[in-house]
Amino acid sequence: MNTRDLRYLVAVAERAHFGRAAQDCNVSQPTLSTQIRKLEEYLGTTLFERNAKSVSLTPAGHDVVKRARHILAEVDGLMTAARVSHGPLTGILNLGIIPTLAPYFLPWFIPLTKLRYPRLQLVVHED
């Protein structure tokens, strides 16, 4: 069991649909379904009632999802605390910009950003 599996579990619980949950998690539906099955086998219990048209949580599933949400919140908090300890604006920042604005904005923005935040990795997407 890992946090990715718990994120898949919560996504299926929130969407009540394996296909939409898979889209939210950026994986294929068979991959997500397989991981949920493995999680159920690992825990030794069925988490979802499945039929041709719907997916719903079992009573055990409700409890596991509640705990998974708590665990994921703690993990996310831990990651945030670790990032903050590096200082402001560290890590990767994806910036999307339209082509008509890019030649006017980026020449002054990128050098200023690198000067003020040397540990920031700026990734620019022009589209």
Short mmCIF file of N, CA, C and O in Angstrom, two decimals:
data_model
loop_
_atom_site.label_atom_id
_atom_site.label_comp_id
_atom_site.label_asym_id
_atom_site.label_seq_id
_atom_site.Cartn_x
_atom_site.Cartn_y
_atom_site.Cartn_z
N MET A 1 0.85 -1.17 0.00
CA MET A 1 0.00 0.00 0.00
C MET A 1 0.90 1.23 0.00
O MET A 1 1.89 1.29 0.72
N ASN A 2 0.54 2.22 -0.81
CA ASN A 2 1.29 3.46 -0.85
C ASN A 2 0.32 4.63 -1.04
O ASN A 2 -0.89 4.42 -1.21
N THR A 3 0.85 5.84 -1.01
CA THR A 3 -0.04 7.01 -1.09
C THR A 3 -0.73 7.10 -2.45
O THR A 3 -1.86 7.58 -2.53
N ARG A 4 -0.07 6.62 -3.50
CA ARG A 4 -0.72 6.63 -4.81
C ARG A 4 -1.99 5.79 -4.78
O ARG A 4 -3.04 6.21 -5.27
N ASP A 5 -1.91 4.61 -4.17
CA ASP A 5 -3.09 3.75 -4.06
C ASP A 5 -4.20 4.43 -3.26
O ASP A 5 -5.38 4.34 -3.60
N LEU A 6 -3.81 5.13 -2.21
CA LEU A 6 -4.80 5.84 -1.40
C LEU A 6 -5.44 6.98 -2.19
O LEU A 6 -6.64 7.25 -2.08
N ARG A 7 -4.64 7.65 -3.02
CA ARG A 7 -5.20 8.71 -3.87
C ARG A 7 -6.19 8.13 -4.88
O ARG A 7 -7.23 8.72 -5.16
N TYR A 8 -5.87 6.97 -5.44
CA TYR A 8 -6.80 6.29 -6.36
C TYR A 8 -8.09 5.95 -5.63
O TYR A 8 -9.18 6.16 -6.15
N LEU A 9 -7.96 5.42 -4.43
CA LEU A 9 -9.13 5.04 -3.63
C LEU A 9 -10.03 6.24 -3.38
O LEU A 9 -11.25 6.17 -3.60
N VAL A 10 -9.45 7.34 -2.97
CA VAL A 10 -10.24 8.55 -2.67
C VAL A 10 -10.88 9.09 -3.96
O VAL A 10 -12.03 9.51 -3.95
N ALA A 11 -10.15 9.03 -5.05
CA ALA A 11 -10.70 9.51 -6.33
C ALA A 11 -11.92 8.70 -6.75
O ALA A 11 -12.94 9.26 -7.17
N VAL A 12 -11.85 7.39 -6.62
CA VAL A 12 -13.01 6.55 -6.98
C VAL A 12 -14.16 6.84 -6.03
O VAL A 12 -15.31 6.95 -6.46
N ALA A 13 -13.88 7.00 -4.76
CA ALA A 13 -14.93 7.30 -3.79
C ALA A 13 -15.60 8.64 -4.10
O ALA A 13 -16.83 8.76 -4.01
N GLU A 14 -14.81 9.64 -4.48
CA GLU A 14 -15.38 10.96 -4.76
C GLU A 14 -16.16 10.99 -6.06
O GLU A 14 -17.19 11.65 -6.16
N ARG A 15 -15.67 10.29 -7.08
CA ARG A 15 -16.31 10.32 -8.39
C ARG A 15 -17.37 9.24 -8.57
O ARG A 15 -18.21 9.35 -9.46
N ALA A 16 -17.32 8.19 -7.73
CA ALA A 16 -18.24 7.05 -7.85
C ALA A 16 -18.23 6.47 -9.26
O ALA A 16 -19.24 6.02 -9.78
N HIS A 17 -17.05 6.52 -9.87
CA HIS A 17 -16.90 6.03 -11.24
C HIS A 17 -15.42 5.77 -11.49
O HIS A 17 -14.59 6.67 -11.29
N PHE A 18 -15.08 4.57 -11.94
CA PHE A 18 -13.68 4.23 -12.15
C PHE A 18 -13.07 5.01 -13.31
O PHE A 18 -11.93 5.45 -13.24
N GLY A 19 -13.81 5.18 -14.39
CA GLY A 19 -13.29 5.89 -15.56
C GLY A 19 -12.97 7.34 -15.26
O GLY A 19 -11.90 7.84 -15.62
N ARG A 20 -13.91 8.04 -14.61
CA ARG A 20 -13.67 9.46 -14.29
C ARG A 20 -12.57 9.61 -13.25
O ARG A 20 -11.77 10.55 -13.31
N ALA A 21 -12.51 8.69 -12.30
CA ALA A 21 -11.43 8.73 -11.31
C ALA A 21 -10.08 8.51 -11.98
O ALA A 21 -9.10 9.17 -11.64
N ALA A 22 -10.03 7.61 -12.95
CA ALA A 22 -8.78 7.36 -13.67
C ALA A 22 -8.35 8.61 -14.42
O ALA A 22 -7.15 8.96 -14.42
N GLN A 23 -9.29 9.31 -15.03
CA GLN A 23 -8.96 10.57 -15.71
C GLN A 23 -8.39 11.58 -14.72
O GLN A 23 -7.40 12.25 -15.01
N ASP A 24 -9.03 11.71 -13.57
CA ASP A 24 -8.55 12.64 -12.54
C ASP A 24 -7.13 12.31 -12.09
O ASP A 24 -6.35 13.20 -11.76
N CYS A 25 -6.81 11.01 -12.07
CA CYS A 25 -5.49 10.55 -11.60
C CYS A 25 -4.47 10.43 -12.73
O CYS A 25 -3.33 10.02 -12.49
N ASN A 26 -4.90 10.73 -13.95
CA ASN A 26 -4.03 10.65 -15.12
C ASN A 26 -3.45 9.26 -15.35
O ASN A 26 -2.27 9.09 -15.63
N VAL A 27 -4.30 8.26 -15.18
CA VAL A 27 -3.93 6.87 -15.47
C VAL A 27 -5.06 6.23 -16.27
O VAL A 27 -6.16 6.78 -16.35
N SER A 28 -4.79 5.07 -16.82
CA SER A 28 -5.85 4.37 -17.54
C SER A 28 -6.79 3.72 -16.54
O SER A 28 -6.42 3.43 -15.39
N GLN A 29 -8.01 3.48 -16.99
CA GLN A 29 -9.00 2.87 -16.10
C GLN A 29 -8.57 1.46 -15.67
O GLN A 29 -8.70 1.12 -14.50
N PRO A 30 -8.01 0.62 -16.57
CA PRO A 30 -7.55 -0.69 -16.10
C PRO A 30 -6.45 -0.61 -15.04
O PRO A 30 -6.44 -1.41 -14.10
N THR A 31 -5.56 0.35 -15.18
CA THR A 31 -4.50 0.52 -14.18
C THR A 31 -5.10 0.87 -12.82
O THR A 31 -4.73 0.27 -11.80
N LEU A 32 -6.02 1.81 -12.81
CA LEU A 32 -6.65 2.21 -11.56
C LEU A 32 -7.42 1.04 -10.95
O LEU A 32 -7.31 0.77 -9.76
N SER A 33 -8.19 0.34 -11.77
CA SER A 33 -8.98 -0.80 -11.27
C SER A 33 -8.08 -1.88 -10.69
O SER A 33 -8.39 -2.45 -9.63
N THR A 34 -6.96 -2.14 -11.35
CA THR A 34 -6.03 -3.15 -10.86
C THR A 34 -5.46 -2.76 -9.51
O THR A 34 -5.37 -3.58 -8.59
N GLN A 35 -5.08 -1.49 -9.38
CA GLN A 35 -4.52 -1.02 -8.11
C GLN A 35 -5.56 -1.08 -6.98
O GLN A 35 -5.23 -1.41 -5.85
N ILE A 36 -6.80 -0.76 -7.30
CA ILE A 36 -7.86 -0.85 -6.28
C ILE A 36 -8.06 -2.30 -5.86
O ILE A 36 -8.19 -2.60 -4.67
N ARG A 37 -8.07 -3.21 -6.83
CA ARG A 37 -8.19 -4.64 -6.51
C ARG A 37 -7.05 -5.10 -5.61
O ARG A 37 -7.26 -5.83 -4.64
N LYS A 38 -5.82 -4.69 -5.95
CA LYS A 38 -4.66 -5.06 -5.13
C LYS A 38 -4.78 -4.49 -3.72
O LYS A 38 -4.43 -5.16 -2.75
N LEU A 39 -5.28 -3.27 -3.61
CA LEU A 39 -5.47 -2.66 -2.30
C LEU A 39 -6.50 -3.45 -1.50
O LEU A 39 -6.31 -3.71 -0.31
N GLU A 40 -7.59 -3.83 -2.16
CA GLU A 40 -8.62 -4.64 -1.48
C GLU A 40 -8.04 -5.98 -1.02
O GLU A 40 -8.32 -6.43 0.10
N GLU A 41 -7.23 -6.60 -1.86
CA GLU A 41 -6.61 -7.87 -1.47
C GLU A 41 -5.66 -7.67 -0.30
O GLU A 41 -5.64 -8.47 0.64
N TYR A 42 -4.88 -6.61 -0.34
CA TYR A 42 -3.93 -6.32 0.73
C TYR A 42 -4.65 -6.09 2.05
O TYR A 42 -4.23 -6.58 3.10
N LEU A 43 -5.76 -5.35 2.00
CA LEU A 43 -6.52 -5.06 3.21
C LEU A 43 -7.43 -6.21 3.62
O LEU A 43 -7.93 -6.25 4.74
N GLY A 44 -7.68 -7.12 2.69
CA GLY A 44 -8.53 -8.28 3.00
C GLY A 44 -10.00 -7.94 3.10
O GLY A 44 -10.74 -8.62 3.81
N THR A 45 -10.44 -6.92 2.39
CA THR A 45 -11.84 -6.53 2.43
C THR A 45 -12.24 -5.87 1.11
O THR A 45 -11.41 -5.33 0.40
N THR A 46 -13.52 -5.93 0.81
CA THR A 46 -14.05 -5.27 -0.37
C THR A 46 -14.39 -3.83 0.00
O THR A 46 -15.11 -3.58 0.96
N LEU A 47 -13.87 -2.90 -0.78
CA LEU A 47 -14.08 -1.48 -0.49
C LEU A 47 -15.22 -0.88 -1.31
O LEU A 47 -15.85 0.07 -0.88
N PHE A 48 -15.47 -1.47 -2.49
CA PHE A 48 -16.50 -0.95 -3.38
C PHE A 48 -17.45 -2.06 -3.82
O PHE A 48 -17.02 -3.18 -4.08
N GLU A 49 -18.73 -1.70 -3.88
CA GLU A 49 -19.73 -2.55 -4.51
C GLU A 49 -19.78 -2.10 -5.96
O GLU A 49 -20.01 -0.93 -6.24
N ARG A 50 -19.55 -3.04 -6.86
CA ARG A 50 -19.50 -2.70 -8.28
C ARG A 50 -20.64 -3.40 -9.01
O ARG A 50 -20.91 -4.56 -8.76
N ASN A 51 -21.27 -2.68 -9.92
CA ASN A 51 -22.17 -3.31 -10.87
C ASN A 51 -21.98 -2.61 -12.21
O ASN A 51 -21.14 -1.73 -12.34
N ALA A 52 -22.75 -2.98 -13.19
CA ALA A 52 -22.53 -2.46 -14.55
C ALA A 52 -22.70 -0.95 -14.64
O ALA A 52 -22.10 -0.30 -15.49
N LYS A 53 -23.51 -0.36 -13.78
CA LYS A 53 -23.81 1.07 -13.92
C LYS A 53 -23.27 1.96 -12.81
O LYS A 53 -23.23 3.17 -12.96
N SER A 54 -22.91 1.38 -11.67
CA SER A 54 -22.50 2.26 -10.58
C SER A 54 -21.45 1.61 -9.68
O SER A 54 -21.21 0.41 -9.73
N VAL A 55 -20.84 2.47 -8.88
CA VAL A 55 -19.84 2.06 -7.89
C VAL A 55 -20.23 2.75 -6.59
O VAL A 55 -20.53 3.93 -6.57
N SER A 56 -20.26 1.99 -5.51
CA SER A 56 -20.55 2.59 -4.21
C SER A 56 -19.65 1.96 -3.15
O SER A 56 -19.20 0.83 -3.29
N LEU A 57 -19.41 2.72 -2.11
CA LEU A 57 -18.57 2.25 -1.02
C LEU A 57 -19.30 1.24 -0.15
O LEU A 57 -20.49 1.41 0.13
N THR A 58 -18.58 0.24 0.30
CA THR A 58 -19.10 -0.68 1.30
C THR A 58 -18.95 0.01 2.66
O THR A 58 -18.25 1.03 2.76
N PRO A 59 -19.54 -0.51 3.72
CA PRO A 59 -19.32 0.07 5.04
C PRO A 59 -17.83 0.12 5.40
O PRO A 59 -17.34 1.13 5.93
N ALA A 60 -17.11 -0.95 5.10
CA ALA A 60 -15.67 -0.95 5.36
C ALA A 60 -14.99 0.09 4.49
O ALA A 60 -14.04 0.77 4.92
N GLY A 61 -15.46 0.25 3.26
CA GLY A 61 -14.90 1.24 2.35
C GLY A 61 -15.04 2.65 2.87
O GLY A 61 -14.12 3.47 2.74
N HIS A 62 -16.19 2.96 3.47
CA HIS A 62 -16.39 4.30 4.06
C HIS A 62 -15.32 4.59 5.11
O HIS A 62 -14.74 5.69 5.13
N ASP A 63 -15.08 3.63 5.98
CA ASP A 63 -14.08 3.81 7.03
C ASP A 63 -12.68 3.95 6.45
O ASP A 63 -11.91 4.84 6.85
N VAL A 64 -12.34 3.12 5.49
CA VAL A 64 -11.01 3.16 4.89
C VAL A 64 -10.80 4.48 4.14
O VAL A 64 -9.74 5.10 4.24
N VAL A 65 -11.80 4.94 3.40
CA VAL A 65 -11.68 6.20 2.67
C VAL A 65 -11.51 7.36 3.64
O VAL A 65 -10.69 8.27 3.42
N LYS A 66 -12.26 7.35 4.74
CA LYS A 66 -12.12 8.41 5.74
C LYS A 66 -10.70 8.45 6.28
O LYS A 66 -10.09 9.52 6.38
N ARG A 67 -10.16 7.29 6.59
CA ARG A 67 -8.79 7.22 7.10
C ARG A 67 -7.77 7.59 6.03
O ARG A 67 -6.77 8.25 6.30
N ALA A 68 -8.04 7.19 4.79
CA ALA A 68 -7.13 7.52 3.68
C ALA A 68 -7.07 9.03 3.48
O ALA A 68 -5.99 9.58 3.25
N ARG A 69 -8.21 9.69 3.57
CA ARG A 69 -8.23 11.15 3.43
C ARG A 69 -7.38 11.80 4.53
O ARG A 69 -6.65 12.76 4.27
N HIS A 70 -7.51 11.29 5.72
CA HIS A 70 -6.73 11.83 6.84
C HIS A 70 -5.23 11.60 6.60
O HIS A 70 -4.41 12.52 6.78
N ILE A 71 -4.87 10.41 6.17
CA ILE A 71 -3.46 10.09 5.89
C ILE A 71 -2.92 10.99 4.79
O ILE A 71 -1.83 11.54 4.90
N LEU A 72 -3.69 11.14 3.72
CA LEU A 72 -3.23 11.97 2.60
C LEU A 72 -3.09 13.43 3.01
O LEU A 72 -2.16 14.12 2.57
N ALA A 73 -3.99 13.92 3.86
CA ALA A 73 -3.87 15.29 4.35
C ALA A 73 -2.58 15.45 5.16
O ALA A 73 -1.88 16.47 5.03
N GLU A 74 -2.26 14.46 5.97
CA GLU A 74 -1.02 14.51 6.75
C GLU A 74 0.21 14.45 5.85
O GLU A 74 1.18 15.19 6.06
N VAL A 75 0.18 13.59 4.85
CA VAL A 75 1.30 13.48 3.92
C VAL A 75 1.47 14.79 3.15
O VAL A 75 2.60 15.29 2.99
N ASP A 76 0.38 15.36 2.68
CA ASP A 76 0.45 16.63 1.97
C ASP A 76 0.99 17.73 2.87
O ASP A 76 1.79 18.57 2.44
N GLY A 77 0.58 17.73 4.13
CA GLY A 77 1.09 18.69 5.09
C GLY A 77 2.58 18.52 5.33
O GLY A 77 3.34 19.49 5.43
N LEU A 78 3.01 17.27 5.40
CA LEU A 78 4.43 16.97 5.56
C LEU A 78 5.23 17.48 4.37
O LEU A 78 6.28 18.11 4.53
N MET A 79 4.73 17.25 3.17
CA MET A 79 5.41 17.72 1.96
C MET A 79 5.48 19.25 1.93
O MET A 79 6.51 19.81 1.58
N THR A 80 4.40 19.89 2.31
CA THR A 80 4.38 21.35 2.34
C THR A 80 5.38 21.88 3.35
O THR A 80 6.14 22.82 3.06
N ALA A 81 5.42 21.28 4.52
CA ALA A 81 6.36 21.72 5.56
C ALA A 81 7.80 21.53 5.10
O ALA A 81 8.65 22.40 5.34
N ALA A 82 8.07 20.45 4.41
CA ALA A 82 9.43 20.20 3.91
C ALA A 82 9.81 21.23 2.85
O ALA A 82 10.94 21.72 2.83
N ARG A 83 8.87 21.57 1.98
CA ARG A 83 9.16 22.57 0.94
C ARG A 83 9.37 23.95 1.54
O ARG A 83 10.24 24.69 1.09
N VAL A 84 8.57 24.30 2.51
CA VAL A 84 8.67 25.62 3.14
C VAL A 84 10.02 25.78 3.82
O VAL A 84 10.58 26.88 3.84
N SER A 85 10.57 24.70 4.34
CA SER A 85 11.85 24.80 5.02
C SER A 85 12.98 25.20 4.07
O SER A 85 14.02 25.67 4.51
N HIS A 86 12.78 25.03 2.77
CA HIS A 86 13.79 25.42 1.78
C HIS A 86 13.73 26.91 1.47
O HIS A 86 14.58 27.43 0.77
N GLY A 87 12.72 27.58 1.92
CA GLY A 87 12.57 29.00 1.64
C GLY A 87 11.40 29.24 0.69
O GLY A 87 10.80 28.30 0.17
N PRO A 88 11.12 30.50 0.44
CA PRO A 88 9.98 30.82 -0.43
C PRO A 88 10.29 30.48 -1.89
O PRO A 88 11.41 30.62 -2.35
N LEU A 89 9.28 30.04 -2.56
CA LEU A 89 9.35 29.75 -3.99
C LEU A 89 10.56 28.90 -4.38
O LEU A 89 11.47 29.34 -5.07
N THR A 90 10.56 27.67 -3.90
CA THR A 90 11.58 26.71 -4.30
C THR A 90 10.88 25.58 -5.03
O THR A 90 9.69 25.37 -4.90
N GLY A 91 11.63 24.87 -5.82
CA GLY A 91 11.07 23.75 -6.57
C GLY A 91 10.67 24.19 -7.97
O GLY A 91 11.21 25.13 -8.53
N ILE A 92 9.70 23.49 -8.53
CA ILE A 92 9.28 23.72 -9.91
C ILE A 92 8.02 24.58 -9.94
O ILE A 92 7.08 24.34 -9.19
N LEU A 93 8.02 25.58 -10.82
CA LEU A 93 6.85 26.40 -11.05
C LEU A 93 6.55 26.39 -12.55
O LEU A 93 7.38 26.81 -13.35
N ASN A 94 5.39 25.86 -12.92
CA ASN A 94 4.95 25.85 -14.31
C ASN A 94 4.21 27.14 -14.57
O ASN A 94 3.26 27.47 -13.87
N LEU A 95 4.64 27.86 -15.62
CA LEU A 95 4.02 29.13 -15.97
C LEU A 95 3.51 29.03 -17.40
O LEU A 95 4.28 28.77 -18.32
N GLY A 96 2.23 29.24 -17.58
CA GLY A 96 1.64 29.25 -18.91
C GLY A 96 1.44 30.69 -19.35
O GLY A 96 1.02 31.53 -18.57
N ILE A 97 1.78 30.96 -20.61
CA ILE A 97 1.67 32.33 -21.11
C ILE A 97 1.25 32.28 -22.58
O ILE A 97 1.65 31.39 -23.32
N ILE A 98 0.46 33.26 -22.97
CA ILE A 98 0.00 33.30 -24.36
C ILE A 98 1.09 33.91 -25.24
O ILE A 98 1.85 34.77 -24.80
N PRO A 99 1.19 33.46 -26.49
CA PRO A 99 2.27 33.91 -27.38
C PRO A 99 2.31 35.41 -27.62
O PRO A 99 3.39 35.98 -27.80
N THR A 100 1.18 36.08 -27.60
CA THR A 100 1.18 37.52 -27.84
C THR A 100 1.75 38.31 -26.68
O THR A 100 2.23 39.42 -26.86
N LEU A 101 1.74 37.74 -25.49
CA LEU A 101 2.27 38.42 -24.31
C LEU A 101 3.71 38.02 -24.01
O LEU A 101 4.48 38.82 -23.47
N ALA A 102 4.09 36.82 -24.38
CA ALA A 102 5.40 36.27 -24.02
C ALA A 102 6.59 37.17 -24.38
O ALA A 102 7.46 37.40 -23.54
N PRO A 103 6.69 37.70 -25.60
CA PRO A 103 7.89 38.49 -25.93
C PRO A 103 8.02 39.79 -25.14
O PRO A 103 9.11 40.34 -25.02
N TYR A 104 6.93 40.26 -24.58
CA TYR A 104 6.97 41.51 -23.82
C TYR A 104 7.17 41.27 -22.32
O TYR A 104 7.82 42.06 -21.64
N PHE A 105 6.65 40.16 -21.85
CA PHE A 105 6.65 39.87 -20.42
C PHE A 105 7.88 39.07 -19.98
O PHE A 105 8.51 39.38 -18.97
N LEU A 106 8.22 38.05 -20.73
CA LEU A 106 9.28 37.13 -20.30
C LEU A 106 10.69 37.73 -20.24
O LEU A 106 11.44 37.40 -19.32
N PRO A 107 11.09 38.63 -21.15
CA PRO A 107 12.45 39.17 -21.07
C PRO A 107 12.78 39.88 -19.76
O PRO A 107 13.92 39.86 -19.31
N TRP A 108 11.83 40.50 -19.12
CA TRP A 108 12.13 41.13 -17.83
C TRP A 108 11.75 40.22 -16.67
O TRP A 108 12.36 40.29 -15.61
N PHE A 109 10.76 39.35 -16.86
CA PHE A 109 10.29 38.51 -15.77
C PHE A 109 11.28 37.40 -15.42
O PHE A 109 11.55 37.16 -14.24
N ILE A 110 11.83 36.72 -16.42
CA ILE A 110 12.71 35.57 -16.14
C ILE A 110 13.98 36.00 -15.41
O ILE A 110 14.32 35.41 -14.38
N PRO A 111 14.73 37.02 -15.86
CA PRO A 111 15.93 37.41 -15.09
C PRO A 111 15.61 37.88 -13.67
O PRO A 111 16.33 37.55 -12.73
N LEU A 112 14.53 38.59 -13.51
CA LEU A 112 14.14 39.06 -12.18
C LEU A 112 13.80 37.88 -11.27
O LEU A 112 14.20 37.84 -10.11
N THR A 113 13.09 36.92 -11.81
CA THR A 113 12.72 35.73 -11.04
C THR A 113 13.96 34.94 -10.64
O THR A 113 14.08 34.50 -9.50
N LYS A 114 14.89 34.73 -11.57
CA LYS A 114 16.11 33.99 -11.26
C LYS A 114 16.95 34.70 -10.21
O LYS A 114 17.58 34.06 -9.37
N LEU A 115 16.95 36.02 -10.25
CA LEU A 115 17.71 36.81 -9.28
C LEU A 115 17.10 36.70 -7.89
O LEU A 115 17.81 36.47 -6.91
N ARG A 116 15.80 36.86 -7.80
CA ARG A 116 15.13 36.85 -6.49
C ARG A 116 14.94 35.45 -5.91
O ARG A 116 14.96 35.27 -4.70
N TYR A 117 14.72 34.47 -6.78
CA TYR A 117 14.43 33.11 -6.33
C TYR A 117 15.33 32.12 -7.05
O TYR A 117 14.89 31.39 -7.94
N PRO A 118 16.59 32.04 -6.67
CA PRO A 118 17.54 31.19 -7.38
C PRO A 118 17.24 29.69 -7.29
O PRO A 118 17.66 28.93 -8.15
N ARG A 119 16.48 29.26 -6.30
CA ARG A 119 16.17 27.84 -6.14
C ARG A 119 14.87 27.45 -6.83
O ARG A 119 14.43 26.31 -6.75
N LEU A 120 14.27 28.40 -7.52
CA LEU A 120 13.03 28.14 -8.25
C LEU A 120 13.36 27.67 -9.66
O LEU A 120 14.19 28.27 -10.35
N GLN A 121 12.72 26.58 -10.07
CA GLN A 121 12.87 26.09 -11.44
C GLN A 121 11.63 26.55 -12.21
O GLN A 121 10.54 26.02 -12.00
N LEU A 122 11.82 27.51 -13.07
CA LEU A 122 10.71 28.05 -13.83
C LEU A 122 10.60 27.29 -15.16
O LEU A 122 11.55 27.20 -15.92
N VAL A 123 9.42 26.74 -15.41
CA VAL A 123 9.14 26.02 -16.65
C VAL A 123 8.05 26.81 -17.37
O VAL A 123 6.94 26.90 -16.88
N VAL A 124 8.40 27.37 -18.52
CA VAL A 124 7.48 28.23 -19.26
C VAL A 124 6.83 27.43 -20.38
O VAL A 124 7.50 26.75 -21.15
N HIS A 125 5.50 27.53 -20.45
CA HIS A 125 4.72 26.89 -21.51
C HIS A 125 4.04 28.00 -22.29
O HIS A 125 3.20 28.71 -21.75
N GLU A 126 4.43 28.14 -23.55
CA GLU A 126 3.84 29.16 -24.39
C GLU A 126 2.82 28.49 -25.30
O GLU A 126 3.15 27.60 -26.07
N ASP A 127 1.57 28.90 -25.19
CA ASP A 127 0.52 28.28 -26.01
C ASP A 127 -0.63 29.24 -26.18
O ASP A 127 -1.03 29.91 -25.29
#
